[in-house]
mmCIF file of C-alpha atoms and ligand atoms in Angstrom:
data_model
loop_
_atom_site.group_PDB
_atom_site.id
_atom_site.type_symbol
_atom_site.label_atom_id
_atom_site.label_comp_id
_atom_site.label_asym_id
_atom_site.label_seq_id
_atom_site.Cartn_x
_atom_site.Cartn_y
_atom_site.Cartn_z
ATOM 1 C CA UNK A 1 6.191 50.343 -130.092
ATOM 2 C CA UNK A 2 5.974 50.936 -126.371
ATOM 3 C CA UNK A 3 5.037 47.241 -124.931
ATOM 4 C CA UNK A 4 2.083 47.048 -122.479
ATOM 5 C CA UNK A 5 2.999 45.218 -119.195
ATOM 6 C CA UNK A 6 0.503 43.949 -116.435
ATOM 7 C CA UNK A 7 1.381 43.872 -113.004
ATOM 8 C CA UNK A 8 -0.664 41.603 -110.729
ATOM 9 C CA UNK A 9 -0.289 42.482 -107.163
ATOM 10 C CA UNK A 10 1.183 45.575 -107.972
ATOM 11 C CA UNK A 11 0.364 47.655 -105.343
ATOM 12 C CA UNK A 12 2.118 45.574 -103.194
ATOM 13 C CA UNK A 13 6.107 46.026 -101.748
ATOM 14 C CA UNK A 14 7.336 44.224 -104.366
ATOM 15 C CA UNK A 15 5.043 44.992 -106.964
ATOM 16 C CA UNK A 16 5.240 48.849 -107.148
ATOM 17 C CA UNK A 17 9.707 48.771 -107.136
ATOM 18 C CA UNK A 18 8.494 46.912 -110.500
ATOM 19 C CA UNK A 19 6.048 49.071 -111.818
ATOM 20 C CA UNK A 20 8.444 51.786 -111.496
ATOM 21 C CA UNK A 21 11.239 50.113 -112.636
ATOM 22 C CA UNK A 22 9.088 49.286 -115.302
ATOM 23 C CA UNK A 23 7.927 53.290 -115.887
ATOM 24 C CA UNK A 24 11.525 54.090 -115.825
ATOM 25 C CA UNK A 25 12.058 51.960 -118.860
ATOM 26 C CA UNK A 26 9.410 53.389 -120.964
ATOM 27 C CA UNK A 27 6.913 50.852 -120.561
ATOM 28 C CA UNK A 28 2.867 51.047 -120.141
ATOM 29 C CA UNK A 29 2.250 49.544 -116.672
ATOM 30 C CA UNK A 30 -1.380 48.488 -115.656
ATOM 31 C CA UNK A 31 -1.359 47.163 -111.864
ATOM 32 C CA UNK A 32 -4.205 44.739 -110.837
ATOM 33 C CA UNK A 33 -4.226 44.745 -107.410
ATOM 34 C CA UNK A 34 -7.499 44.426 -104.338
ATOM 35 C CA UNK A 35 -5.339 46.318 -101.397
ATOM 36 C CA UNK A 36 -5.760 42.867 -99.477
ATOM 37 C CA UNK A 37 -1.985 43.545 -98.148
ATOM 38 C CA UNK A 38 -1.218 46.087 -100.801
ATOM 39 C CA UNK A 39 -1.823 49.992 -100.530
ATOM 40 C CA UNK A 40 -2.740 52.739 -102.538
ATOM 41 C CA UNK A 41 0.178 55.082 -101.210
ATOM 42 C CA UNK A 42 2.748 52.625 -102.623
ATOM 43 C CA UNK A 43 2.233 53.388 -106.180
ATOM 44 C CA UNK A 44 0.635 56.757 -105.353
ATOM 45 C CA UNK A 45 3.836 58.760 -106.903
ATOM 46 C CA UNK A 46 2.935 56.498 -109.698
ATOM 47 C CA UNK A 47 -1.165 57.719 -110.660
ATOM 48 C CA UNK A 48 -0.549 60.960 -112.472
ATOM 49 C CA UNK A 49 1.809 59.380 -115.348
ATOM 50 C CA UNK A 50 0.036 59.045 -118.070
ATOM 51 C CA UNK A 51 1.539 55.462 -118.965
ATOM 52 C CA UNK A 52 0.108 53.778 -115.718
ATOM 53 C CA UNK A 53 -2.906 52.173 -114.796
ATOM 54 C CA UNK A 54 -4.866 50.763 -111.586
ATOM 55 C CA UNK A 55 -7.501 48.062 -111.886
ATOM 56 C CA UNK A 56 -9.090 47.234 -108.482
ATOM 57 C CA UNK A 57 -9.437 43.870 -109.225
ATOM 58 C CA UNK A 58 -9.604 40.320 -107.440
ATOM 59 C CA UNK A 59 -7.234 37.615 -109.292
ATOM 60 C CA UNK A 60 -9.656 34.664 -108.158
ATOM 61 C CA UNK A 61 -12.037 36.082 -111.188
ATOM 62 C CA UNK A 62 -11.071 36.460 -114.606
ATOM 63 C CA UNK A 63 -10.109 38.740 -116.165
ATOM 64 C CA UNK A 64 -9.142 40.777 -119.920
ATOM 65 C CA UNK A 65 -6.175 42.801 -121.524
ATOM 66 C CA UNK A 66 -4.143 42.796 -124.135
ATOM 67 C CA UNK A 67 -0.581 42.968 -122.550
ATOM 68 C CA UNK A 68 2.597 41.872 -123.995
ATOM 69 C CA UNK A 69 3.790 41.181 -120.631
ATOM 70 C CA UNK A 70 2.299 40.055 -117.220
ATOM 71 C CA UNK A 71 4.280 39.435 -114.117
ATOM 72 C CA UNK A 72 1.861 37.484 -112.146
ATOM 73 C CA UNK A 73 2.834 38.636 -107.987
ATOM 74 C CA UNK A 74 -0.805 38.798 -106.354
ATOM 75 C CA UNK A 75 -0.511 36.711 -103.049
ATOM 76 C CA UNK A 76 0.072 37.969 -99.719
ATOM 77 C CA UNK A 77 3.425 36.787 -99.210
ATOM 78 C CA UNK A 78 4.115 37.558 -95.147
ATOM 79 C CA UNK A 79 2.401 34.382 -92.986
ATOM 80 C CA UNK A 80 0.834 36.789 -90.882
ATOM 81 C CA UNK A 81 -1.097 37.481 -93.788
ATOM 82 C CA UNK A 82 -1.127 34.533 -95.736
ATOM 83 C CA UNK A 83 -2.924 33.159 -92.786
ATOM 84 C CA UNK A 84 -5.531 35.333 -91.970
ATOM 85 C CA UNK A 85 -7.398 34.039 -94.800
ATOM 86 C CA UNK A 86 -5.847 30.714 -95.865
ATOM 87 C CA UNK A 87 -8.752 29.334 -98.094
ATOM 88 C CA UNK A 88 -8.413 32.482 -99.945
ATOM 89 C CA UNK A 89 -4.551 32.405 -99.983
ATOM 90 C CA UNK A 90 -4.530 29.068 -101.774
ATOM 91 C CA UNK A 91 -7.317 29.991 -104.202
ATOM 92 C CA UNK A 92 -4.997 33.499 -105.158
ATOM 93 C CA UNK A 93 -2.349 31.355 -105.525
ATOM 94 C CA UNK A 94 -3.939 28.801 -108.221
ATOM 95 C CA UNK A 95 -7.126 30.228 -109.689
ATOM 96 C CA UNK A 96 -4.822 33.519 -110.088
ATOM 97 C CA UNK A 97 -2.291 31.889 -111.961
ATOM 98 C CA UNK A 98 -5.299 30.198 -113.869
ATOM 99 C CA UNK A 99 -6.710 32.966 -115.002
ATOM 100 C CA UNK A 100 -3.009 34.365 -115.636
ATOM 101 C CA UNK A 101 -2.172 31.603 -117.846
ATOM 102 C CA UNK A 102 -5.830 31.294 -119.906
ATOM 103 C CA UNK A 103 -5.279 34.955 -120.672
ATOM 104 C CA UNK A 104 -2.049 34.463 -121.628
ATOM 105 C CA UNK A 105 -2.784 31.900 -124.066
ATOM 106 C CA UNK A 106 -5.294 33.223 -125.562
ATOM 107 C CA UNK A 107 -3.344 36.671 -126.327
ATOM 108 C CA UNK A 108 -0.092 35.193 -126.814
ATOM 109 C CA UNK A 109 1.458 37.158 -123.430
ATOM 110 C CA UNK A 110 4.407 36.195 -121.667
ATOM 111 C CA UNK A 111 4.237 35.361 -118.634
ATOM 112 C CA UNK A 112 6.387 35.535 -115.699
ATOM 113 C CA UNK A 113 5.520 33.996 -111.949
ATOM 114 C CA UNK A 114 6.879 34.957 -108.395
ATOM 115 C CA UNK A 115 7.150 31.526 -107.262
ATOM 116 C CA UNK A 116 8.912 31.191 -103.319
ATOM 117 C CA UNK A 117 11.548 29.746 -101.585
ATOM 118 C CA UNK A 118 9.361 28.516 -99.367
ATOM 119 C CA UNK A 119 8.314 25.760 -102.052
ATOM 120 C CA UNK A 120 11.950 23.993 -100.931
ATOM 121 C CA UNK A 121 9.484 24.024 -97.090
ATOM 122 C CA UNK A 122 12.085 23.337 -94.237
ATOM 123 C CA UNK A 123 14.882 22.490 -96.470
ATOM 124 C CA UNK A 124 17.239 19.079 -96.454
ATOM 125 C CA UNK A 125 19.584 20.006 -99.008
ATOM 126 C CA UNK A 126 21.630 23.489 -98.239
ATOM 127 C CA UNK A 127 21.974 25.537 -99.767
ATOM 128 C CA UNK A 128 19.257 24.800 -102.062
ATOM 129 C CA UNK A 129 19.526 23.910 -105.644
ATOM 130 C CA UNK A 130 16.735 24.533 -108.411
ATOM 131 C CA UNK A 131 16.915 21.162 -108.546
ATOM 132 C CA UNK A 132 15.761 20.864 -104.965
ATOM 133 C CA UNK A 133 11.875 19.398 -104.749
ATOM 134 C CA UNK A 134 11.796 20.010 -101.201
ATOM 135 C CA UNK A 135 10.086 19.469 -97.630
ATOM 136 C CA UNK A 136 6.256 20.770 -97.282
ATOM 137 C CA UNK A 137 4.527 19.690 -94.433
ATOM 138 C CA UNK A 138 1.081 19.269 -96.648
ATOM 139 C CA UNK A 139 -1.734 20.067 -93.930
ATOM 140 C CA UNK A 140 -0.199 22.843 -91.519
ATOM 141 C CA UNK A 141 -0.588 25.960 -90.994
ATOM 142 C CA UNK A 142 2.070 27.527 -93.720
ATOM 143 C CA UNK A 143 0.707 24.891 -96.762
ATOM 144 C CA UNK A 144 -1.871 27.305 -97.840
ATOM 145 C CA UNK A 145 1.088 29.363 -99.219
ATOM 146 C CA UNK A 146 3.667 26.574 -100.069
ATOM 147 C CA UNK A 147 1.701 24.547 -101.748
ATOM 148 C CA UNK A 148 -0.850 26.924 -103.704
ATOM 149 C CA UNK A 149 2.932 28.193 -104.664
ATOM 150 C CA UNK A 150 3.928 24.797 -105.711
ATOM 151 C CA UNK A 151 0.479 24.161 -107.597
ATOM 152 C CA UNK A 152 0.931 27.722 -109.691
ATOM 153 C CA UNK A 153 4.798 26.358 -110.946
ATOM 154 C CA UNK A 154 2.877 22.995 -111.640
ATOM 155 C CA UNK A 155 0.055 25.172 -113.592
ATOM 156 C CA UNK A 156 2.800 27.125 -115.472
ATOM 157 C CA UNK A 157 5.283 24.197 -116.324
ATOM 158 C CA UNK A 158 2.129 22.414 -117.852
ATOM 159 C CA UNK A 159 1.290 25.313 -119.997
ATOM 160 C CA UNK A 160 4.449 25.395 -121.206
ATOM 161 C CA UNK A 161 4.636 21.728 -122.208
ATOM 162 C CA UNK A 162 1.151 21.583 -123.466
ATOM 163 C CA UNK A 163 0.471 25.263 -125.216
ATOM 164 C CA UNK A 164 3.886 26.588 -125.877
ATOM 165 C CA UNK A 165 2.628 29.253 -123.446
ATOM 166 C CA UNK A 166 5.846 31.510 -122.889
ATOM 167 C CA UNK A 167 6.384 31.372 -119.050
ATOM 168 C CA UNK A 168 9.384 31.689 -116.529
ATOM 169 C CA UNK A 169 9.343 31.720 -112.877
ATOM 170 C CA UNK A 170 11.418 32.481 -110.164
ATOM 171 C CA UNK A 171 11.626 31.422 -106.483
ATOM 172 C CA UNK A 172 12.283 34.276 -104.375
ATOM 173 C CA UNK A 173 14.288 34.068 -101.240
ATOM 174 C CA UNK A 174 13.453 36.647 -98.307
ATOM 175 C CA UNK A 175 13.155 40.288 -99.803
ATOM 176 C CA UNK A 176 13.072 43.107 -97.469
ATOM 177 C CA UNK A 177 13.450 46.878 -98.529
ATOM 178 C CA UNK A 178 10.942 50.424 -99.221
ATOM 179 C CA UNK A 179 7.354 49.751 -99.118
ATOM 180 C CA UNK A 180 7.364 46.877 -96.968
ATOM 181 C CA UNK A 181 4.290 47.669 -95.157
ATOM 182 C CA UNK A 182 4.767 49.174 -91.481
ATOM 183 C CA UNK A 183 2.886 46.549 -89.993
ATOM 184 C CA UNK A 184 3.992 43.551 -92.817
ATOM 185 C CA UNK A 185 5.084 41.000 -90.272
ATOM 186 C CA UNK A 186 7.792 39.362 -92.089
ATOM 187 C CA UNK A 187 10.966 39.619 -89.528
ATOM 188 C CA UNK A 188 12.715 42.831 -90.961
ATOM 189 C CA UNK A 189 9.918 44.894 -90.811
ATOM 190 C CA UNK A 190 8.684 43.914 -87.679
ATOM 191 C CA UNK A 191 12.670 44.174 -85.831
ATOM 192 C CA UNK A 192 12.903 47.762 -87.409
ATOM 193 C CA UNK A 193 9.667 49.196 -86.219
ATOM 194 C CA UNK A 194 10.040 47.783 -82.811
ATOM 195 C CA UNK A 195 13.606 49.551 -82.114
ATOM 196 C CA UNK A 196 12.035 52.584 -84.268
ATOM 197 C CA UNK A 197 9.282 52.645 -81.089
ATOM 198 C CA UNK A 198 11.172 51.330 -78.008
ATOM 199 C CA UNK A 199 9.766 48.096 -78.058
ATOM 200 C CA UNK A 200 11.212 44.621 -76.694
ATOM 201 C CA UNK A 201 12.323 42.783 -80.524
ATOM 202 C CA UNK A 202 10.232 39.378 -80.762
ATOM 203 C CA UNK A 203 12.773 36.294 -81.696
ATOM 204 C CA UNK A 204 10.565 33.380 -82.043
ATOM 205 C CA UNK A 205 12.512 30.532 -80.695
ATOM 206 C CA UNK A 206 15.883 31.254 -80.314
ATOM 207 C CA UNK A 207 17.250 33.155 -82.526
ATOM 208 C CA UNK A 208 19.543 30.207 -84.649
ATOM 209 C CA UNK A 209 17.104 29.696 -87.758
ATOM 210 C CA UNK A 210 19.066 31.540 -90.714
ATOM 211 C CA UNK A 211 17.594 33.502 -93.531
ATOM 212 C CA UNK A 212 19.314 35.246 -96.326
ATOM 213 C CA UNK A 213 18.072 38.672 -96.918
ATOM 214 C CA UNK A 214 17.705 40.127 -100.850
ATOM 215 C CA UNK A 215 17.164 44.079 -101.259
ATOM 216 C CA UNK A 216 14.030 44.864 -103.592
ATOM 217 C CA UNK A 217 16.214 46.268 -106.265
ATOM 218 C CA UNK A 218 18.820 43.515 -106.281
ATOM 219 C CA UNK A 219 15.473 41.376 -106.959
ATOM 220 C CA UNK A 220 13.584 43.767 -109.779
ATOM 221 C CA UNK A 221 17.044 43.973 -111.711
ATOM 222 C CA UNK A 222 16.679 40.322 -111.560
ATOM 223 C CA UNK A 223 13.183 40.198 -112.607
ATOM 224 C CA UNK A 224 13.094 42.351 -115.305
ATOM 225 C CA UNK A 225 16.338 41.150 -117.110
ATOM 226 C CA UNK A 226 14.737 37.063 -116.796
ATOM 227 C CA UNK A 227 11.631 38.741 -118.332
ATOM 228 C CA UNK A 228 13.082 40.502 -121.378
ATOM 229 C CA UNK A 229 15.018 37.606 -122.786
ATOM 230 C CA UNK A 230 13.854 36.130 -125.728
ATOM 231 C CA UNK A 231 12.414 32.397 -125.687
ATOM 232 C CA UNK A 232 14.171 30.484 -127.906
ATOM 233 C CA UNK A 233 18.072 31.586 -126.663
ATOM 234 C CA UNK A 234 16.389 31.724 -122.871
ATOM 235 C CA UNK A 235 15.316 27.469 -123.360
ATOM 236 C CA UNK A 236 18.095 26.662 -125.396
ATOM 237 C CA UNK A 237 19.874 27.392 -121.565
ATOM 238 C CA UNK A 238 18.350 25.600 -119.593
ATOM 239 C CA UNK A 239 18.419 22.544 -122.038
ATOM 240 C CA UNK A 240 21.775 23.075 -121.737
ATOM 241 C CA UNK A 241 21.672 22.661 -118.190
ATOM 242 C CA UNK A 242 19.613 19.912 -118.635
ATOM 243 C CA UNK A 243 15.930 21.326 -117.760
ATOM 244 C CA UNK A 244 13.272 21.695 -119.485
ATOM 245 C CA UNK A 245 11.080 24.268 -117.543
ATOM 246 C CA UNK A 246 12.787 28.184 -116.999
ATOM 247 C CA UNK A 247 13.035 28.896 -113.501
ATOM 248 C CA UNK A 248 16.028 30.130 -111.423
ATOM 249 C CA UNK A 249 16.428 31.426 -107.641
ATOM 250 C CA UNK A 250 17.166 34.702 -106.935
ATOM 251 C CA UNK A 251 18.039 35.664 -103.301
ATOM 252 C CA UNK A 252 21.432 36.955 -101.487
ATOM 253 C CA UNK A 253 23.256 33.882 -100.575
ATOM 254 C CA UNK A 254 24.598 35.671 -97.371
ATOM 255 C CA UNK A 255 23.440 33.791 -94.551
ATOM 256 C CA UNK A 256 22.086 35.264 -90.649
ATOM 257 C CA UNK A 257 20.959 33.793 -88.316
ATOM 258 C CA UNK A 258 17.892 35.780 -86.695
ATOM 259 C CA UNK A 259 19.697 36.360 -83.470
ATOM 260 C CA UNK A 260 22.203 38.535 -85.773
ATOM 261 C CA UNK A 261 19.570 40.345 -87.339
ATOM 262 C CA UNK A 262 18.110 41.426 -84.237
ATOM 263 C CA UNK A 263 21.814 42.695 -83.270
ATOM 264 C CA UNK A 264 22.141 44.187 -86.605
ATOM 265 C CA UNK A 265 18.992 46.108 -86.447
ATOM 266 C CA UNK A 266 19.642 47.522 -82.298
ATOM 267 C CA UNK A 267 23.266 47.910 -83.560
ATOM 268 C CA UNK A 268 21.533 50.312 -86.695
ATOM 269 C CA UNK A 269 19.411 52.363 -84.236
ATOM 270 C CA UNK A 270 21.583 53.189 -81.360
ATOM 271 C CA UNK A 271 19.164 55.648 -79.734
ATOM 272 C CA UNK A 272 16.648 52.580 -79.332
ATOM 273 C CA UNK A 273 15.387 51.592 -75.787
ATOM 274 C CA UNK A 274 14.208 48.132 -77.117
ATOM 275 C CA UNK A 275 15.533 44.728 -75.706
ATOM 276 C CA UNK A 276 15.309 41.262 -77.720
ATOM 277 C CA UNK A 277 12.780 38.872 -76.143
ATOM 278 C CA UNK A 278 12.185 35.507 -76.888
ATOM 279 C CA UNK A 279 8.897 34.084 -77.663
ATOM 280 C CA UNK A 280 6.860 30.724 -78.943
ATOM 281 C CA UNK A 281 8.750 29.287 -82.350
ATOM 282 C CA UNK A 282 5.832 29.166 -85.138
ATOM 283 C CA UNK A 283 4.993 25.206 -86.255
ATOM 284 C CA UNK A 284 6.751 24.333 -89.416
ATOM 285 C CA UNK A 285 9.435 27.368 -89.193
ATOM 286 C CA UNK A 286 12.071 26.151 -91.380
ATOM 287 C CA UNK A 287 15.556 26.066 -89.583
ATOM 288 C CA UNK A 288 17.721 27.365 -92.697
ATOM 289 C CA UNK A 289 17.221 28.919 -96.126
ATOM 290 C CA UNK A 290 20.077 29.960 -98.211
ATOM 291 C CA UNK A 291 20.003 29.960 -102.485
ATOM 292 C CA UNK A 292 22.215 28.516 -104.723
ATOM 293 C CA UNK A 293 22.308 30.997 -107.269
ATOM 294 C CA UNK A 294 24.335 29.367 -109.783
ATOM 295 C CA UNK A 295 22.063 29.325 -112.641
ATOM 296 C CA UNK A 296 20.897 33.012 -112.317
ATOM 297 C CA UNK A 297 24.944 33.917 -112.093
ATOM 298 C CA UNK A 298 24.759 31.821 -115.046
ATOM 299 C CA UNK A 299 22.100 32.779 -117.355
ATOM 300 C CA UNK A 300 22.546 36.775 -116.382
ATOM 301 C CA UNK A 301 25.230 37.356 -114.585
ATOM 302 C CA UNK A 302 23.463 38.328 -111.982
ATOM 303 C CA UNK A 303 24.576 38.736 -108.685
ATOM 304 C CA UNK A 304 23.276 41.008 -105.649
ATOM 305 C CA UNK A 305 24.738 44.325 -105.014
ATOM 306 C CA UNK A 306 23.560 45.275 -101.805
ATOM 307 C CA UNK A 307 24.860 43.857 -99.073
ATOM 308 C CA UNK A 308 22.601 43.394 -95.520
ATOM 309 C CA UNK A 309 24.293 46.575 -93.402
ATOM 310 C CA UNK A 310 23.530 48.774 -96.359
ATOM 311 C CA UNK A 311 20.273 47.852 -97.161
ATOM 312 C CA UNK A 312 18.824 48.039 -93.491
ATOM 313 C CA UNK A 313 20.170 51.575 -93.830
ATOM 314 C CA UNK A 314 17.833 51.772 -96.295
ATOM 315 C CA UNK A 315 14.347 50.131 -94.871
ATOM 316 C CA UNK A 316 15.211 52.645 -91.499
ATOM 317 C CA UNK A 317 14.911 55.797 -93.007
ATOM 318 C CA UNK A 318 11.706 54.490 -95.049
ATOM 319 C CA UNK A 319 10.241 53.036 -91.822
ATOM 320 C CA UNK A 320 10.983 56.341 -90.270
ATOM 321 C CA UNK A 321 9.115 58.116 -92.828
ATOM 322 C CA UNK A 322 6.390 56.394 -92.409
ATOM 323 C CA UNK A 323 5.620 58.126 -88.949
ATOM 324 C CA UNK A 324 1.656 58.315 -89.227
ATOM 325 C CA UNK A 325 1.132 54.362 -89.283
ATOM 326 C CA UNK A 326 3.614 54.276 -86.322
HETATM 327 P P1 NAD B 1 3.086 41.833 -100.417
HETATM 328 O O1 NAD B 1 1.590 41.319 -99.889
HETATM 329 O O2 NAD B 1 3.263 42.876 -100.596
HETATM 330 O O3 NAD B 1 2.284 41.880 -101.606
HETATM 331 C C1 NAD B 1 1.440 40.635 -102.813
HETATM 332 C C2 NAD B 1 0.273 41.749 -103.702
HETATM 333 O O4 NAD B 1 -0.703 41.129 -103.773
HETATM 334 C C3 NAD B 1 -0.504 43.390 -102.318
HETATM 335 O O5 NAD B 1 -1.059 43.867 -103.107
HETATM 336 C C4 NAD B 1 -1.966 42.341 -102.067
HETATM 337 O O6 NAD B 1 -2.645 43.165 -101.972
HETATM 338 C C5 NAD B 1 -2.218 41.366 -103.545
HETATM 339 N N1 NAD B 1 -3.345 40.986 -103.728
HETATM 340 C C6 NAD B 1 -3.304 39.760 -102.763
HETATM 341 N N2 NAD B 1 -4.169 38.534 -102.871
HETATM 342 C C7 NAD B 1 -4.664 39.180 -104.155
HETATM 343 C C8 NAD B 1 -5.559 39.154 -105.292
HETATM 344 N N3 NAD B 1 -6.861 37.656 -104.892
HETATM 345 N N4 NAD B 1 -5.877 39.876 -105.814
HETATM 346 C C9 NAD B 1 -5.619 41.112 -106.579
HETATM 347 N N5 NAD B 1 -3.860 41.372 -105.828
HETATM 348 C C10 NAD B 1 -4.148 40.760 -104.800
HETATM 349 O O7 NAD B 1 3.830 40.975 -100.545
HETATM 350 P P2 NAD B 1 5.308 40.941 -101.719
HETATM 351 O O8 NAD B 1 6.370 41.058 -100.697
HETATM 352 O O9 NAD B 1 5.672 42.238 -102.135
HETATM 353 O O10 NAD B 1 5.199 40.135 -102.945
HETATM 354 C C11 NAD B 1 4.887 39.422 -103.731
HETATM 355 C C12 NAD B 1 4.946 38.585 -104.862
HETATM 356 O O11 NAD B 1 6.183 38.143 -104.529
HETATM 357 C C13 NAD B 1 4.178 37.098 -104.029
HETATM 358 O O12 NAD B 1 3.609 36.620 -104.700
HETATM 359 C C14 NAD B 1 5.177 36.812 -102.527
HETATM 360 O O13 NAD B 1 4.434 35.941 -102.812
HETATM 361 C C15 NAD B 1 6.075 36.749 -103.891
HETATM 362 N N6 NAD B 1 7.467 36.928 -102.950
HETATM 363 C C16 NAD B 1 8.007 37.210 -102.202
HETATM 364 C C17 NAD B 1 9.053 37.107 -101.240
HETATM 365 C C18 NAD B 1 9.368 38.056 -100.330
HETATM 366 O O14 NAD B 1 10.303 37.700 -99.693
HETATM 367 N N7 NAD B 1 8.928 39.325 -100.362
HETATM 368 C C19 NAD B 1 9.193 36.261 -101.022
HETATM 369 C C20 NAD B 1 9.259 34.894 -102.359
HETATM 370 C C21 NAD B 1 8.572 35.125 -102.522
HETATM 371 N N1 UDP B 2 10.650 35.960 -86.992
HETATM 372 C C1 UDP B 2 10.815 36.443 -86.104
HETATM 373 N N2 UDP B 2 10.396 37.121 -85.460
HETATM 374 C C2 UDP B 2 9.345 37.890 -85.889
HETATM 375 C C3 UDP B 2 9.243 37.639 -87.235
HETATM 376 C C4 UDP B 2 10.079 36.747 -87.864
HETATM 377 O O1 UDP B 2 11.687 35.646 -85.369
HETATM 378 O O2 UDP B 2 9.005 39.223 -84.954
HETATM 379 C C5 UDP B 2 11.615 35.203 -87.248
HETATM 380 C C6 UDP B 2 10.178 33.485 -87.863
HETATM 381 O O3 UDP B 2 10.082 32.628 -87.354
HETATM 382 C C7 UDP B 2 11.452 33.103 -88.770
HETATM 383 C C8 UDP B 2 12.041 33.950 -89.670
HETATM 384 O O4 UDP B 2 12.167 35.129 -88.589
HETATM 385 O O5 UDP B 2 12.192 32.019 -88.576
HETATM 386 C C9 UDP B 2 11.839 34.942 -90.831
HETATM 387 O O6 UDP B 2 10.344 35.272 -90.825
HETATM 388 P P1 UDP B 2 9.487 35.876 -91.953
HETATM 389 O O7 UDP B 2 8.098 35.800 -91.386
HETATM 390 O O8 UDP B 2 9.964 37.089 -92.050
HETATM 391 O O9 UDP B 2 10.061 35.275 -93.410
HETATM 392 P P2 UDP B 2 9.752 33.298 -93.431
HETATM 393 O O10 UDP B 2 9.418 32.321 -91.715
HETATM 394 O O11 UDP B 2 8.670 33.038 -94.569
HETATM 395 O O12 UDP B 2 10.905 33.030 -94.494
#
């Protein structure tokens, strides 16, 4: 029988790729989104598919529906957007997660939660394994996102331990690709848009901070493979690693400084007249970030396939096609 899937936040960047992938695998897909940062443009091509439904709804408000699988992605992910309305951000993580878990408890749905490498904060352990607890400021400007995501992980862990809800989580490391909003504000979309518009590339700080950038389809493949695992087999794997909660880092461990990223962007857009300029580093900006992906590799045989140079080329082609919004 066709499996029914709900994707909260499915009109966003990652959610729209996931919806497309699941439709191609013959699932019946419902996207729920309040369009805070997502757009109908991202799901436009799916709207007339008879296995696709869009619901305009805020996850902080309870909802009902019978689904086999629920992917919880609703939450603004870019610092400029999640800091625009910080109280709403933490509410989305917390109440949204609670509503998803309550629905799953009543309907026996399997839940997938998209957590983040931000739960590691400014890490003192490098690279970051799942066993690392992180270094996060509870009252900084990034905390509405970081702490909301940390609390959502706690909720998932407790619904599993207390009520046996079938939950699994991925900590996503910086992900990029087509369908990012041109004004998303994250570093790859900013640099490409700036280079295409001949505006100077804005490096915050001296550009020596690092990130590890993953192409979006690498991520969605890991998400679907993880969600497809039968619960007992999956739990046995985690128990064999001394863990009682199924959680994986998913990211590309190739680490780049932000300066290297700016240079690579300009190398790939040789017609650009942009230069690099330096601006103030935002508060609590993590110095380094790189995933330890041993666990996901052992469980799913997964490793990223798309190198940064190739992924950036695809992203540039996409952003060029968003001309009207330039
Ligand atoms: P995005 O901003 O493009 O997508 C988020 C989606 O959630 C948008 O469509 C937005 O409209 C929707 N949304 C926000 N608040 C909502 C609410 N209250 N009710 C319903 N919908 C709501 O960001 P993305 O990069 O696609 O991120 C998707 C998920 O993955 C997020 O939960 C994010 O925290 C997580 N994540 C992303 C990254 C990354 O690098 N892209 C890294 C770590 C974690
Ligand atoms: N950054 C930058 N210029 C920009 C946008 C971001 O130098 O125009 C830096 C930012 O300070 C951070 C890194 O790039 O050190 C990644 O930022 P992003 O917002 O993409 O993700 P996050 O900080 O959440 O990892």
